[in-house]
Short mmCIF file of C-alpha atoms in Angstrom, two decimals:
data_model
loop_
_atom_site.label_atom_id
_atom_site.label_comp_id
_atom_site.label_asym_id
_atom_site.label_seq_id
_atom_site.Cartn_x
_atom_site.Cartn_y
_atom_site.Cartn_z
CA MET A 128 65.15 101.35 82.17
CA ASN A 129 62.49 101.29 84.86
CA ARG A 130 64.17 101.96 88.21
CA THR A 131 63.17 100.28 91.44
CA ALA A 132 63.90 101.46 94.98
CA PHE A 133 67.09 99.87 96.30
CA GLN A 134 68.91 100.45 99.55
CA PRO A 135 72.63 100.59 98.69
CA VAL A 136 73.98 100.60 102.23
CA GLU A 137 73.32 98.71 105.50
CA LEU A 138 74.29 100.30 108.80
CA VAL A 139 74.94 97.77 111.58
CA GLU A 140 74.23 99.31 114.96
CA GLY A 141 76.88 99.62 117.64
CA ASP A 142 78.17 101.93 120.32
CA PRO A 143 79.24 105.16 118.56
CA ALA A 144 81.61 105.95 121.43
CA CYS A 145 83.48 102.62 121.18
CA GLY A 146 86.18 104.02 118.88
CA LEU A 147 86.06 101.23 116.28
CA LEU A 148 84.28 101.29 112.92
CA ILE A 149 84.17 98.36 110.50
CA ILE A 150 83.44 98.89 106.83
CA ALA A 151 82.83 96.30 104.15
CA ASP A 152 82.87 97.58 100.56
CA HIS A 153 82.21 94.20 98.95
CA ALA A 154 80.02 92.48 101.51
CA MET A 155 77.11 91.56 99.26
CA ARG A 156 76.26 90.49 95.72
CA LEU A 157 72.84 92.08 95.29
CA LEU A 158 71.58 93.89 92.22
CA PRO A 159 68.40 95.91 91.65
CA PRO A 160 66.05 93.72 89.60
CA GLU A 161 66.19 95.96 86.51
CA TYR A 162 69.86 94.99 86.00
CA GLY A 163 69.09 91.25 85.84
CA THR A 164 72.43 89.47 86.05
CA LEU A 165 74.32 92.03 83.93
CA GLY A 166 74.37 89.41 81.19
CA LEU A 167 76.18 86.82 83.33
CA PRO A 168 75.09 83.31 84.25
CA GLU A 169 73.58 83.37 87.73
CA GLU A 170 76.31 81.12 89.12
CA GLU A 171 78.91 83.81 88.47
CA PHE A 172 77.42 85.66 91.42
CA ASP A 173 78.65 82.85 93.66
CA ARG A 174 82.22 83.72 92.76
CA HIS A 175 84.62 86.28 94.12
CA ILE A 176 84.07 88.53 91.14
CA ALA A 177 80.63 89.51 92.51
CA TYR A 178 81.48 90.03 96.18
CA ASP A 179 83.88 89.14 98.99
CA ILE A 180 82.83 85.72 100.15
CA GLY A 181 82.36 85.47 103.92
CA VAL A 182 82.82 89.15 104.67
CA GLU A 183 79.20 89.92 105.45
CA GLY A 184 79.14 87.18 108.10
CA LEU A 185 82.56 88.18 109.40
CA THR A 186 81.53 91.80 109.69
CA ARG A 187 78.34 90.98 111.55
CA LYS A 188 80.16 88.59 113.91
CA ILE A 189 82.97 90.99 114.85
CA SER A 190 80.52 93.89 115.16
CA GLY A 191 78.34 91.82 117.46
CA GLU A 192 81.21 90.61 119.61
CA LEU A 193 82.76 94.07 120.03
CA GLY A 194 79.56 96.16 119.96
CA CYS A 195 81.01 98.36 117.24
CA PRO A 196 79.14 99.95 114.33
CA ALA A 197 79.63 98.72 110.78
CA VAL A 198 78.85 100.03 107.30
CA MET A 199 78.25 97.52 104.51
CA ALA A 200 77.62 98.10 100.80
CA ARG A 201 74.66 95.97 99.71
CA PHE A 202 75.28 96.02 95.93
CA SER A 203 77.58 93.79 93.94
CA ARG A 204 80.98 95.13 92.96
CA LEU A 205 80.06 94.15 89.39
CA LEU A 206 77.55 97.00 89.32
CA ILE A 207 80.10 99.53 90.48
CA ASP A 208 83.05 99.04 92.82
CA PRO A 209 82.79 101.30 95.91
CA ASN A 210 86.44 100.63 96.75
CA ARG A 211 87.82 102.36 93.71
CA GLY A 212 88.40 105.97 92.78
CA GLU A 213 85.83 107.54 90.55
CA ASP A 214 88.45 107.83 87.81
CA ASP A 215 89.67 104.22 88.18
CA PRO A 216 89.35 102.17 84.96
CA THR A 217 88.13 99.19 87.06
CA LEU A 218 85.32 101.17 88.65
CA VAL A 219 82.80 99.38 86.37
CA ARG A 220 84.31 96.20 85.05
CA GLN A 221 83.63 94.73 81.63
CA LEU A 222 86.03 91.78 82.08
CA TYR A 223 86.92 90.12 85.41
CA ASP A 224 88.83 86.89 85.95
CA GLY A 225 87.52 85.26 82.79
CA ALA A 226 84.01 86.62 82.97
CA VAL A 227 82.61 89.02 80.38
CA ILE A 228 80.14 91.45 81.95
CA SER A 229 78.11 92.37 78.87
CA GLY A 230 75.65 94.43 80.94
CA ASN A 231 78.45 96.91 81.53
CA TYR A 232 79.37 97.41 77.93
CA PRO A 233 78.82 99.82 76.45
CA LEU A 234 78.16 102.00 79.51
CA PRO A 235 76.60 105.33 78.55
CA ASP A 236 77.72 108.35 80.54
CA GLU A 237 74.18 108.75 81.90
CA GLU A 238 74.26 105.20 83.32
CA ARG A 239 77.69 105.66 84.83
CA SER A 240 76.51 108.89 86.50
CA TYR A 241 73.43 107.08 87.80
CA ARG A 242 75.46 104.32 89.43
CA LEU A 243 77.80 106.82 91.01
CA THR A 244 74.94 108.87 92.38
CA HIS A 245 72.73 106.03 93.65
CA PHE A 246 75.25 103.40 94.75
CA PHE A 247 78.89 104.44 94.95
CA ARG A 248 78.48 107.89 96.61
CA PRO A 249 75.83 106.86 99.15
CA PHE A 250 78.22 104.21 100.51
CA ARG A 251 81.08 106.71 100.77
CA SER A 252 78.74 109.23 102.38
CA ALA A 253 77.56 106.65 104.89
CA VAL A 254 81.11 105.83 105.92
CA ARG A 255 82.01 109.49 106.15
CA ALA A 256 78.94 110.19 108.30
CA SER A 257 79.71 107.25 110.60
CA ILE A 258 83.25 108.52 111.13
CA ARG A 259 81.96 111.98 111.91
CA ASN A 260 79.29 110.68 114.34
CA MET A 261 81.75 108.42 116.13
CA SER A 262 84.32 111.20 116.38
CA ASP A 263 81.71 113.39 118.06
CA ALA A 264 80.62 110.61 120.43
CA GLY A 265 84.14 109.37 121.31
CA GLY A 266 86.02 112.64 121.46
CA GLY A 267 88.39 111.57 118.67
CA PRO A 268 88.35 109.78 115.35
CA PRO A 269 87.58 106.04 115.36
CA LEU A 270 89.92 103.30 114.26
CA VAL A 271 88.60 102.25 110.83
CA ILE A 272 88.98 98.63 109.72
CA SER A 273 88.02 97.56 106.22
CA LEU A 274 87.23 93.87 105.91
CA HIS A 275 87.77 91.97 102.65
CA SER A 276 88.40 88.46 101.45
CA PHE A 277 90.46 87.18 98.50
CA THR A 278 90.17 84.17 96.24
CA PRO A 279 92.80 81.41 96.81
CA VAL A 280 93.54 81.31 93.08
CA MET A 281 93.57 84.31 90.78
CA SER A 282 94.26 84.04 87.04
CA GLY A 283 95.70 80.58 87.61
CA ARG A 284 98.08 81.66 90.34
CA LYS A 285 97.80 80.25 93.84
CA ARG A 286 97.87 82.66 96.76
CA PRO A 287 99.40 81.06 99.83
CA TRP A 288 98.55 83.67 102.46
CA HIS A 289 95.91 82.95 105.07
CA VAL A 290 95.44 86.64 105.73
CA GLY A 291 96.91 89.89 104.51
CA VAL A 292 97.09 93.37 105.97
CA LEU A 293 97.00 96.21 103.45
CA TRP A 294 98.20 99.70 104.28
CA ASP A 295 99.78 102.79 102.74
CA GLN A 296 101.95 104.97 105.00
CA ASP A 297 100.22 104.95 108.41
CA PRO A 298 101.77 102.10 110.44
CA ARG A 299 99.76 102.61 113.62
CA VAL A 300 97.39 99.70 112.92
CA ALA A 301 99.17 97.66 110.30
CA HIS A 302 102.38 97.06 112.22
CA PRO A 303 100.87 95.72 115.47
CA LEU A 304 98.24 93.77 113.55
CA ILE A 305 100.81 92.02 111.35
CA GLU A 306 103.07 91.36 114.37
CA THR A 307 100.23 89.82 116.35
CA LEU A 308 99.02 87.67 113.44
CA ARG A 309 102.59 86.46 112.72
CA ALA A 310 102.91 85.35 116.36
CA ASP A 311 100.91 82.28 115.23
CA PRO A 312 103.41 80.09 113.41
CA MET A 313 100.61 78.35 111.53
CA LEU A 314 99.62 81.49 109.71
CA ASP A 315 101.09 82.80 106.48
CA VAL A 316 100.55 86.55 106.88
CA GLY A 317 100.90 88.90 103.94
CA ASP A 318 102.20 92.47 104.36
CA ASN A 319 100.44 94.31 101.51
CA GLU A 320 99.54 90.93 100.01
CA PRO A 321 97.74 89.85 97.87
CA TYR A 322 97.30 93.51 96.97
CA ASP A 323 99.13 96.75 97.70
CA GLY A 324 97.29 99.02 100.09
CA ALA A 325 98.46 102.20 98.30
CA LEU A 326 95.47 102.63 96.01
CA HIS A 327 94.57 106.16 94.95
CA GLY A 328 90.93 107.00 95.55
CA ASP A 329 89.92 103.84 97.44
CA THR A 330 87.67 104.17 100.48
CA LEU A 331 90.46 104.25 103.07
CA ASN A 332 92.66 106.55 100.98
CA GLU A 333 89.92 109.12 100.56
CA LEU A 334 88.27 108.97 103.98
CA CYS A 335 91.15 107.99 106.31
CA SER A 336 94.61 108.62 104.80
CA HIS A 337 93.80 112.15 103.71
CA GLU A 338 92.21 112.87 107.06
CA GLY A 339 94.98 111.39 109.27
CA ILE A 340 92.63 108.72 110.69
CA ALA A 341 94.18 105.37 111.79
CA HIS A 342 93.09 102.48 109.62
CA ALA A 343 93.97 99.18 107.94
CA LEU A 344 92.45 96.79 105.45
CA ILE A 345 92.28 93.09 106.36
CA GLU A 346 92.07 90.43 103.63
CA VAL A 347 91.17 86.86 104.72
CA ARG A 348 91.46 84.03 102.21
CA GLN A 349 87.95 83.11 101.13
CA ASP A 350 88.14 79.36 101.71
CA LEU A 351 88.82 80.14 105.36
CA VAL A 352 85.56 82.17 105.82
CA SER A 353 83.24 80.37 103.42
CA ASP A 354 81.13 78.75 106.15
CA PRO A 355 79.79 79.70 109.60
CA GLU A 356 82.56 77.74 111.39
CA GLY A 357 85.30 79.57 109.51
CA ILE A 358 83.63 82.93 110.05
CA ALA A 359 83.36 82.24 113.80
CA ASN A 360 86.99 81.17 113.98
CA TRP A 361 88.29 84.25 112.27
CA ALA A 362 86.03 86.58 114.21
CA ALA A 363 87.39 85.01 117.42
CA ARG A 364 90.91 85.56 116.16
CA LEU A 365 90.55 89.11 114.92
CA ALA A 366 88.22 90.66 117.48
CA PRO A 367 90.64 90.58 120.44
CA MET A 368 93.44 92.00 118.27
CA LEU A 369 91.28 94.90 117.13
CA LEU A 370 90.12 95.52 120.69
CA THR A 371 93.71 95.71 121.92
CA ILE A 372 94.85 98.06 119.11
CA ASN A 373 91.75 100.21 119.64
CA GLN A 374 92.86 100.84 123.24
CA ARG A 375 96.11 102.55 122.18
CA PRO A 376 95.78 106.33 122.69
CA GLU A 377 97.65 107.21 119.49
CA ILE A 378 95.05 105.39 117.46
CA HIS A 379 92.54 108.15 118.13
CA ASP A 380 94.75 111.05 117.21
CA ILE A 381 94.86 112.75 113.85
CA GLN A 382 98.26 111.95 112.36
CA HIS A 383 99.38 112.46 108.78
CA PHE A 384 102.00 110.12 107.27
CA GLY A 385 101.86 111.07 103.62
CA SER A 386 100.98 108.53 100.98
CA ARG A 387 102.55 106.21 98.46
CA THR A 388 99.52 106.45 96.24
CA LYS A 389 99.87 108.11 92.84
CA ALA A 390 97.28 110.52 91.57
#
C-alpha cells in the first residue's frame, strides 16, 4: 500500500494556564486516501459508526467560548478507535451496528502495528503532552473533559437520555456536572448512560484515572447536536457548567480514587 502523509491530530489553541482541556477522540470521519472507504458505501461515513456526529463543532464552540485548548483526533474510528485500549477487541472493528467493514478483515499484524504507530499513539501522545504543558503553565493538572455523542437508536433500542456523564471512581467532576444538568427538569440525564465510564485502557482511564487527574466524559445525543443551532445551544449550556467546576480548587489537585475497570 502506498502511504500518504496524514495529520492524525488537530490541536485547537487556547490559554494553557486556563486549567481546562477538552479532548475529542471521535471528532472526525477522515481516512487517508489509500484506505478508500474500507470497503463500505460512502454514506456509512455519515453515520455514528464512523464518528461522533456534532462533536467537532461542539468542541470548537466550547473551546472558543472558554478560551481553552482542545485535542481532536482527525481519523475515523473505523480505521482504529483511539478511545480503546490497545488490547481491546473493538480497537479495529470488523462489524459495527449492521455494517461489515471488509477493509479491516483480515488485518495483518503489520497493518495493525502501522495504525497504532501512526494514528492511535500520536493522539494519545498529543493529549498527554497537552496535559503536561497545561500542568506546567497552570501550576496544577487541568480538568480534562472528553466530548462524545451517541446515536438515539442502537441495535434497534431507543436511548431516551438527552445527555450522559460517564465516569469511573473520581466523583469530583461527574457529581456536580450531573447535579447541575438534572436541575433542568426538561433534561433526561444519564449517570454512566448510555455507556459505563469504567473502560480499561480508554483515553481517560490511561491518562487521567491512573494519574489522579480530575476528568469526566460527556455524551450528548446526536440528534441534539446535528446542526449549528443544536451545537450552539449545547455549547451555551455546557460551557458555564465547566467554567464553574473548573474554578473549584480540588479539581486541580492530584487525587487517586481507585478504579472499577478490570484489566
